[in-house]
XYZ file of C-alpha atoms in Angstrom:
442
model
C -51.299 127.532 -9.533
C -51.248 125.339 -12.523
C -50.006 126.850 -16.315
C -53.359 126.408 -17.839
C -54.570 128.339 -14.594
C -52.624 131.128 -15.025
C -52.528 131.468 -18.698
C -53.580 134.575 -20.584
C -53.728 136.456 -16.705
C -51.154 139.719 -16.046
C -51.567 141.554 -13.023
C -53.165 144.194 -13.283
C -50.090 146.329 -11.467
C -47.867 145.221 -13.387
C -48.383 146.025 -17.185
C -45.719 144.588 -18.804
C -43.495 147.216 -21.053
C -43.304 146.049 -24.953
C -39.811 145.139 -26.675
C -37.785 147.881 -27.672
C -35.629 147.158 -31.035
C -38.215 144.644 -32.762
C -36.983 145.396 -36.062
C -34.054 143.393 -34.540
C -36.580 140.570 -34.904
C -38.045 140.630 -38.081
C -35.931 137.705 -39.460
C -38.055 135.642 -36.087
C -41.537 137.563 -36.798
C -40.963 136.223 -40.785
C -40.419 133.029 -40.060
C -43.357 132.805 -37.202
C -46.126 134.600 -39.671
C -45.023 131.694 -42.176
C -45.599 128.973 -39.825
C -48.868 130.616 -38.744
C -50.143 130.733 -42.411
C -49.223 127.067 -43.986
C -49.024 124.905 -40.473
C -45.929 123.854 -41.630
C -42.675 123.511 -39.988
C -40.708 124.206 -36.879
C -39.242 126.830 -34.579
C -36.946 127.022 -32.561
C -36.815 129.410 -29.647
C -33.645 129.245 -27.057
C -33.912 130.412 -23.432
C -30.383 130.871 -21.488
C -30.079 132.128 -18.275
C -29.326 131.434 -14.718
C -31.280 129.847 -11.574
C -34.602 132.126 -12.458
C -34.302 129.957 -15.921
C -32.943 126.481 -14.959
C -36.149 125.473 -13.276
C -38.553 125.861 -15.898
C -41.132 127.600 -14.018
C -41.144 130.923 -16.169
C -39.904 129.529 -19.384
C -42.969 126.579 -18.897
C -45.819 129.237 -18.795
C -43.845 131.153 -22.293
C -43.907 127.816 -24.004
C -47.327 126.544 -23.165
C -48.733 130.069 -24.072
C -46.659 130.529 -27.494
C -47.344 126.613 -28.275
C -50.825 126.910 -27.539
C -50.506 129.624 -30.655
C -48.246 127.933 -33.065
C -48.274 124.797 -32.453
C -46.761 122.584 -30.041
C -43.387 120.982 -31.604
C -41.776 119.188 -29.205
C -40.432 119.738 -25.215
C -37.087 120.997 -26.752
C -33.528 120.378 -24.580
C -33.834 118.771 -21.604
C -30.994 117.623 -18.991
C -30.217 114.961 -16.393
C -30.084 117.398 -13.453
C -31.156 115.088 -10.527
C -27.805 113.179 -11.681
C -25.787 116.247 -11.473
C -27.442 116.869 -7.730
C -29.467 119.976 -8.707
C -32.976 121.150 -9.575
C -34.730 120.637 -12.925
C -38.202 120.590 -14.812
C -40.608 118.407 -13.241
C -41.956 116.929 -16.828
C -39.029 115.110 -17.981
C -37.622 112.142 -15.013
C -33.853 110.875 -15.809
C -32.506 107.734 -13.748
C -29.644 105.721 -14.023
C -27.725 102.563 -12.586
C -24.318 104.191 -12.027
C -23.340 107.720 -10.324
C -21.950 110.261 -12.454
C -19.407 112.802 -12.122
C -20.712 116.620 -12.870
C -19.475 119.841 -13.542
C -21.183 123.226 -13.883
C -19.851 126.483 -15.635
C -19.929 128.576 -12.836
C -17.083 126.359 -11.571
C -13.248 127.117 -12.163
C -11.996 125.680 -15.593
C -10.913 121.608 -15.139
C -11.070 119.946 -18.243
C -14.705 118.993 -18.231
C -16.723 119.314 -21.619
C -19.105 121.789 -20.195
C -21.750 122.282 -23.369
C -24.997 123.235 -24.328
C -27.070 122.545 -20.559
C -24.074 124.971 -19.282
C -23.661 121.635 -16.943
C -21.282 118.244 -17.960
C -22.214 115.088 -16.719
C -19.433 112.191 -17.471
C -18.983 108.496 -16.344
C -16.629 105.776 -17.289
C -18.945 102.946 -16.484
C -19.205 100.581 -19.136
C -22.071 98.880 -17.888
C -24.020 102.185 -17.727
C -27.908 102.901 -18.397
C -29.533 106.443 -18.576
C -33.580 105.748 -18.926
C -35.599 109.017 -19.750
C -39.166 108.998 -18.913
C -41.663 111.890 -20.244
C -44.300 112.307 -17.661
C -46.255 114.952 -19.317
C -48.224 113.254 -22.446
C -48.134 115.928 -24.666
C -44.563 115.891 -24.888
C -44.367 112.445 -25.889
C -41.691 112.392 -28.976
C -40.884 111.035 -31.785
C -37.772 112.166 -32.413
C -34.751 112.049 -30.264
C -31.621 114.109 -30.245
C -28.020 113.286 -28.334
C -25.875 116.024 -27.756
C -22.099 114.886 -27.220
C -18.930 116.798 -27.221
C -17.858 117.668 -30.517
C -20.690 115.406 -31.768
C -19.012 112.122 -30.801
C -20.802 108.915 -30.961
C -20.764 107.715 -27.280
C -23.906 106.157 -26.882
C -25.974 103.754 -28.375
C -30.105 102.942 -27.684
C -31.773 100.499 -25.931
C -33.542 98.034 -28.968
C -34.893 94.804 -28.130
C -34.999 93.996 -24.406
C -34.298 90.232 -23.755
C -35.663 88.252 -20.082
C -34.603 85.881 -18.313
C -35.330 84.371 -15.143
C -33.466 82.616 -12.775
C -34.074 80.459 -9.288
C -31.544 81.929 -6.183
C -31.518 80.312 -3.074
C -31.384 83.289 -0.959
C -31.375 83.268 3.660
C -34.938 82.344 5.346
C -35.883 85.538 7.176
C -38.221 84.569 9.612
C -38.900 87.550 11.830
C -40.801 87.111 15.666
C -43.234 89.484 17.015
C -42.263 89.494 20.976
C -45.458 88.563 23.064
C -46.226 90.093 26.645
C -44.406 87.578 28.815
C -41.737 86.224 26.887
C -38.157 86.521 27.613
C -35.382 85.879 25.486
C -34.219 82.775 26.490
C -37.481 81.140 25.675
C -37.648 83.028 22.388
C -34.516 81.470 21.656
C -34.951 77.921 23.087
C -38.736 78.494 20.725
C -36.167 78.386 17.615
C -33.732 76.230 18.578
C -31.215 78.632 18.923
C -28.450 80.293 21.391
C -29.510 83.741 23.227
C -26.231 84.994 21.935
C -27.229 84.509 18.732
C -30.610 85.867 19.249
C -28.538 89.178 20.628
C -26.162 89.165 18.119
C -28.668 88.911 15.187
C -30.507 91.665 16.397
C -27.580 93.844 17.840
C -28.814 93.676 21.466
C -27.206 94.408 24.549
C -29.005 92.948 27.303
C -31.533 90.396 27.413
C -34.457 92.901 27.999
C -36.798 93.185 25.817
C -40.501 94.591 25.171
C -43.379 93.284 24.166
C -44.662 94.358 20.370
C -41.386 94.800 19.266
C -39.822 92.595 16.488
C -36.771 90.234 16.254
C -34.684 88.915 13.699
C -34.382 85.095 14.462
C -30.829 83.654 12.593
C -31.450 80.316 10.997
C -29.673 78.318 8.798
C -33.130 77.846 6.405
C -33.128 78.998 2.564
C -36.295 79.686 0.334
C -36.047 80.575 -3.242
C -36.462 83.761 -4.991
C -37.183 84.425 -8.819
C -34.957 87.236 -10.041
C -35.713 89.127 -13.557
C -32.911 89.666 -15.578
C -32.884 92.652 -17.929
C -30.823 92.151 -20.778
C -31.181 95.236 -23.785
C -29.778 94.397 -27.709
C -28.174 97.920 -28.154
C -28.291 99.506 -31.725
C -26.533 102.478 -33.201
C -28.125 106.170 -33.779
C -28.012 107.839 -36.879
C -25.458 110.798 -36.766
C -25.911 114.136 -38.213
C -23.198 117.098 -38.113
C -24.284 118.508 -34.648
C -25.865 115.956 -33.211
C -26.882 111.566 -32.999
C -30.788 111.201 -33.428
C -33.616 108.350 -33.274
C -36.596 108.861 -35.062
C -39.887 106.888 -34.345
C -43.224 106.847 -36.445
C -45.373 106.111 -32.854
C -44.596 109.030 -30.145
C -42.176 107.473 -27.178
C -42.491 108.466 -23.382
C -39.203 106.364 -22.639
C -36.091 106.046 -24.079
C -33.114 104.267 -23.097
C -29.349 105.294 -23.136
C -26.243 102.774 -23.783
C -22.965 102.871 -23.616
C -20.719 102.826 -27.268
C -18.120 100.288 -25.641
C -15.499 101.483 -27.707
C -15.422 104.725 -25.961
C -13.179 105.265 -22.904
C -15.512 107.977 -21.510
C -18.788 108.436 -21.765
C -20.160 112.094 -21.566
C -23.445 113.867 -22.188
C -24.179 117.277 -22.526
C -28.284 117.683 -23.161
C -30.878 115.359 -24.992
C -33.487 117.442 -27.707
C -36.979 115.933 -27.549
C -39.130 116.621 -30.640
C -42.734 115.971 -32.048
C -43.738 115.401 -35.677
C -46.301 117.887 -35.280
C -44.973 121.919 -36.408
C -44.922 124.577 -34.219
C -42.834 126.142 -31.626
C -39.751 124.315 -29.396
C -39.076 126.342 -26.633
C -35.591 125.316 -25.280
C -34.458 126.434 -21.841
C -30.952 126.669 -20.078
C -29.625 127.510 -16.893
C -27.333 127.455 -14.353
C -27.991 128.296 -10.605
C -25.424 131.215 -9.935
C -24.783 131.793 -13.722
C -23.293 135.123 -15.688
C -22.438 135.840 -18.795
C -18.905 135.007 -17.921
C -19.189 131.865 -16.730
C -21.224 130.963 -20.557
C -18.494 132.665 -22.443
C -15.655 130.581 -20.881
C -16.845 127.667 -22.363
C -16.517 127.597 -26.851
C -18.273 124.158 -26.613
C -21.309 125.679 -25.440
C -21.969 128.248 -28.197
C -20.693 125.650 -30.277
C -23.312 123.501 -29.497
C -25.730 125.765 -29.882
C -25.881 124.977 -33.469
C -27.462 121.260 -32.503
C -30.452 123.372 -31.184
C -30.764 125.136 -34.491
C -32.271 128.310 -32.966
C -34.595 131.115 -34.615
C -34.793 133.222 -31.555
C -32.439 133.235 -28.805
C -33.519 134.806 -25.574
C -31.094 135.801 -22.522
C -31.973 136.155 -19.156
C -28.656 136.908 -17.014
C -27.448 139.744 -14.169
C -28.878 138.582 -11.200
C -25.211 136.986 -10.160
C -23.261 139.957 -11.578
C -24.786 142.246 -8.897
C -23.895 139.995 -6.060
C -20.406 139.721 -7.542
C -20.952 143.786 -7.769
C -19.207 143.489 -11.010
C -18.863 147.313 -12.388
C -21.868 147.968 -15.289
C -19.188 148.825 -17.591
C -17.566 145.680 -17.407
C -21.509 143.765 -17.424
C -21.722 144.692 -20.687
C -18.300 143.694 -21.733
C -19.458 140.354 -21.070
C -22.856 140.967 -22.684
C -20.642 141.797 -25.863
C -18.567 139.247 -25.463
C -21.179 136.860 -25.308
C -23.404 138.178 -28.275
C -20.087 138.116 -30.405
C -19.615 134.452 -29.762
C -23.669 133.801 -30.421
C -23.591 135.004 -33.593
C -20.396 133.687 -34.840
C -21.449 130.070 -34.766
C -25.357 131.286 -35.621
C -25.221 134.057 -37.684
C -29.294 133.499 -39.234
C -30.722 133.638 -35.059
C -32.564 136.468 -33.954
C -31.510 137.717 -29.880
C -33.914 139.289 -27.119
C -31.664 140.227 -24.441
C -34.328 140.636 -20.658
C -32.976 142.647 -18.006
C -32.368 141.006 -14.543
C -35.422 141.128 -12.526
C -35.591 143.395 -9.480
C -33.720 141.496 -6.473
C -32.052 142.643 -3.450
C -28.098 142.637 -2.299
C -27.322 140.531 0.911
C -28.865 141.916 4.193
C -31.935 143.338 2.266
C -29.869 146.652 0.768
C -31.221 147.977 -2.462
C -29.716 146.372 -5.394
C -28.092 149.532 -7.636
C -25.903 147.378 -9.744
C -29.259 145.604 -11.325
C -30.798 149.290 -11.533
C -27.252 150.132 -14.191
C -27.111 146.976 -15.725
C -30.691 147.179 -17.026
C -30.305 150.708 -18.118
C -27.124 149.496 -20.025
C -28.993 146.978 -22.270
C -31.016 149.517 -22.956
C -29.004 151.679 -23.981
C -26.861 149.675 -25.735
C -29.583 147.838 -27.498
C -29.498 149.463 -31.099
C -25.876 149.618 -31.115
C -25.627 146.241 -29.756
C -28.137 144.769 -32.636
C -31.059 143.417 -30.523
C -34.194 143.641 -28.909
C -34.537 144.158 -25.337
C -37.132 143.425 -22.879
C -37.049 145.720 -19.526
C -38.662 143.103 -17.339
C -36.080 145.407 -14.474
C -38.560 148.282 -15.007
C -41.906 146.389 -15.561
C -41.647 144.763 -12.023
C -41.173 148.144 -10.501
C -37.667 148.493 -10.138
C -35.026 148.698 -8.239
C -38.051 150.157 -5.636
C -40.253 147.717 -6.602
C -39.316 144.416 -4.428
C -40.856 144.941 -1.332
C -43.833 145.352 -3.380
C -43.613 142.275 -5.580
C -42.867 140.170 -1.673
C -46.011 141.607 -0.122
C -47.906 140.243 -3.032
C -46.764 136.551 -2.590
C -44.502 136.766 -5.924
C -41.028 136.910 -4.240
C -39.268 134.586 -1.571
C -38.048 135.528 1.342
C -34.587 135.777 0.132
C -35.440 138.926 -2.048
C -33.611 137.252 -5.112
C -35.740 134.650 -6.346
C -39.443 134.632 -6.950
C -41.964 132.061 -6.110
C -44.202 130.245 -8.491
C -46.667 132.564 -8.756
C -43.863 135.414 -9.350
C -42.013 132.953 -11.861
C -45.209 132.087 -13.390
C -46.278 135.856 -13.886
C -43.091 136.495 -15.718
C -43.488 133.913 -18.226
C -47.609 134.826 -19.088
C -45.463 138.467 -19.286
C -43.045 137.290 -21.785
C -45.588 135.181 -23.989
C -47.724 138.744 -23.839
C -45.065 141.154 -25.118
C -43.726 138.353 -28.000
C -47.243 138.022 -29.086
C -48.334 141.766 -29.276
C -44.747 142.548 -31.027
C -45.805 140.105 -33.585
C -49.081 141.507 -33.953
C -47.126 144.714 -35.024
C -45.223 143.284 -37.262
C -48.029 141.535 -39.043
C -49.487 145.549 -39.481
């Protein structure tokens, strides 16, 4: 089912319960009903959560939806995850020439400058390219953002490309297609070669052979071969406090990283795609296996959170804390822990905390500790200073899985949802942001 497909649609049994605490997003809902009336500037919303976030399924549908309203902006963060072995977005492709070392944040502490993508991907290769190619066109950029830690200038872009060709004499292959009644020997004595060669060549061992099969025939023969040589004239980016941009008056689809060769390591933490167009940038972040505590080990990432310069910051994390069966109590330790540290490095951005969605424990068994946690962040909502979303109770509960599988929206795992179930959720979220604005507007 494709986002345009699904857009505007809720189920019907699932009518999704509004945002408690929206006064807790009036500085958001301001800043939204002035870029609906002049058509002028940008927003920026930020997404963090954990493996229900990091593939962009739900958080695709919530941007296309609130875009489609505002204004589309820009594509927002996105992250080299094929390079760090794990599953990312679909619309943005990252490849590179040299393998790169990784770390996530749900890891044990080592050194590595875990940031903003929750995920650290280093290399020491001085010879290194990173190429970035936007596959869908209406996230074409014009303005490109590197991320770095503590904003230092490690890489360099890819300006004029230079080509050369050269001539290599490279080994005649000359490959035989066996024919029904030749042997080997005559094969070989064909070529004017040994049958021990013939076997070695082709890692035989026994003359038999069959008919419509190939062979590799060694011969001392060369041909020549035109090879393209890629050479690219790297220039600096311009450097702001949080992060190195390019800007470019025609929108790019490709974009090419160098190395700064005066740095002895070479590390990226996220790259911030943006339109010259106003609207909405809908940013999303996550880890598979993420909690809060694995986020608020790590002061470079709320640090970096600045780069991102967020208006609305939305958090989507529990699912892990129930399979760690960490005690509700101490959930929202980490909840305040983490909203502390959000609001310390941006004080002016509004948060929307979601409950986990309804999952099940190992072995199928009900899942109580998501049941607490939700009714926690409710609870502690208007103490805690923000708005909360109970997707938990919208979905049905911690009695409503079995129902959400039989309709095709969960996998078989009980934990995460399919497309369809992912999708749902973010047509949800886009629902509930818009009708809370539409209040506020009243």
């Amino acid at each position: 089912m494709s986002i345009s497909s699904v857009n505007e649609i809720i189920d019907p049994e699932f009518y999704p319960r509004g945002i408690q605490n929206t006064e807790r997003l009036t500085s958001f809902f301001t800043k939204l009903k002035v870029l609906q009336n002049t058509q002028k500037g940008k927003l920026n919303i930020v997404h963090i959560g954990d493996s229900h976030i990091q593939g962009d399924v739900m958080t695709a549908v919530c941007r296309y939806n609130l875009q489609k309203n505002f204004g589309n902006a820009g594509r927002g963060l996105v992250f080299p995850y094929t390079l760090a072995h794990t599953n990312g977005s679909p619309d943005v492709r990252f490849s590179s020439n040299v393998k790169w070392t990784n770390h996530r944040n749900i890891l044990p502490l080592n050194g590595s400058p875990v940031g903003i993508s929750g995920i650290s991907l280093t290399s020491k290769s001085k010879s290194l390219r990173l190429t970035l190619q936007v596959k869908n066109k209406d996230y074409f950029f014009n303005t490109l953002k590197i991320i770095t830690p503590n904003n230092e200038s490690l890489f360099e872009r890819a300006g004029e490309v230079e080509k050369t060709v050269t001539i290599k004499t490279v080994p005649k292959k000359v490959v035989h297609t066996i024919k029904k009644g030749e042997t080997l020997s005559t094969i070989a004595d064909h070529y004017n070669v040994s049958t021990a060669k013939l076997k070695k060549e082709n890692k035989l061992t026994s003359t038999k052979i069959t008919a419509g099969k190939t062979l590799k025939i060694p011969t001392n023969q060369t041909s020549e071969k035109s090879v393209v040589n890629t050479k690219y004239h790297s220039e600096t980016f311009e450097e702001d406090m949080n992060y190195h941009f390019f800007e470019s008056e025609k929108p790019l689809d490709r974009f090419v990283l160098l190395p700064n060769n005066e740095a002895p390591l070479y590390a990226l933490n996220g790259v911030v795609l943006e339109s010259n167009t106003p609207g909405i940038i809908y940013h999303n972040i996550g880890v598979n296996g993420a909690k809060y505590s694995d986020y608020n080990k790590y002061p470079l990432f709320f640090n970096q959170l600045k780069a991102l310069q967020p208006d609305l910051i939305i958090v989507s994390l529990g699912t892990n804390e129930s399979y760690g069966k960490i005690a509700p109590l101490d959930y929202l330790k980490q909840v305040q822990e983490f909203l502390l540290k959000v609001r310390t490095q941006n004080p002016d951005a509004d948060v929307l905390i979601i409950t986990p969605p309804p999952s099940f424990l190992p072995h199928h068994r009900l899942n109580t500790y998501v049941d607490e946690y939700a009714k926690s962040l409710v609870s502690y909502a208007t103490l805690g200073q923000y708005a909360v979303w109970d997707l938990f109770q919208t979905l049905g509960g911690m009695h409503g899985v079995s129902k959400i599988y039989g309709k095709g929206l969960m996998n078989p795992d009980r934990v995460h949802y399919t497309t369809n179930g992912y999708q749902l959720q973010g047509n949800m979220l886009s629902n509930v942001l818009l009708n809370a604005f539409k209040e506020f507007n009243k």
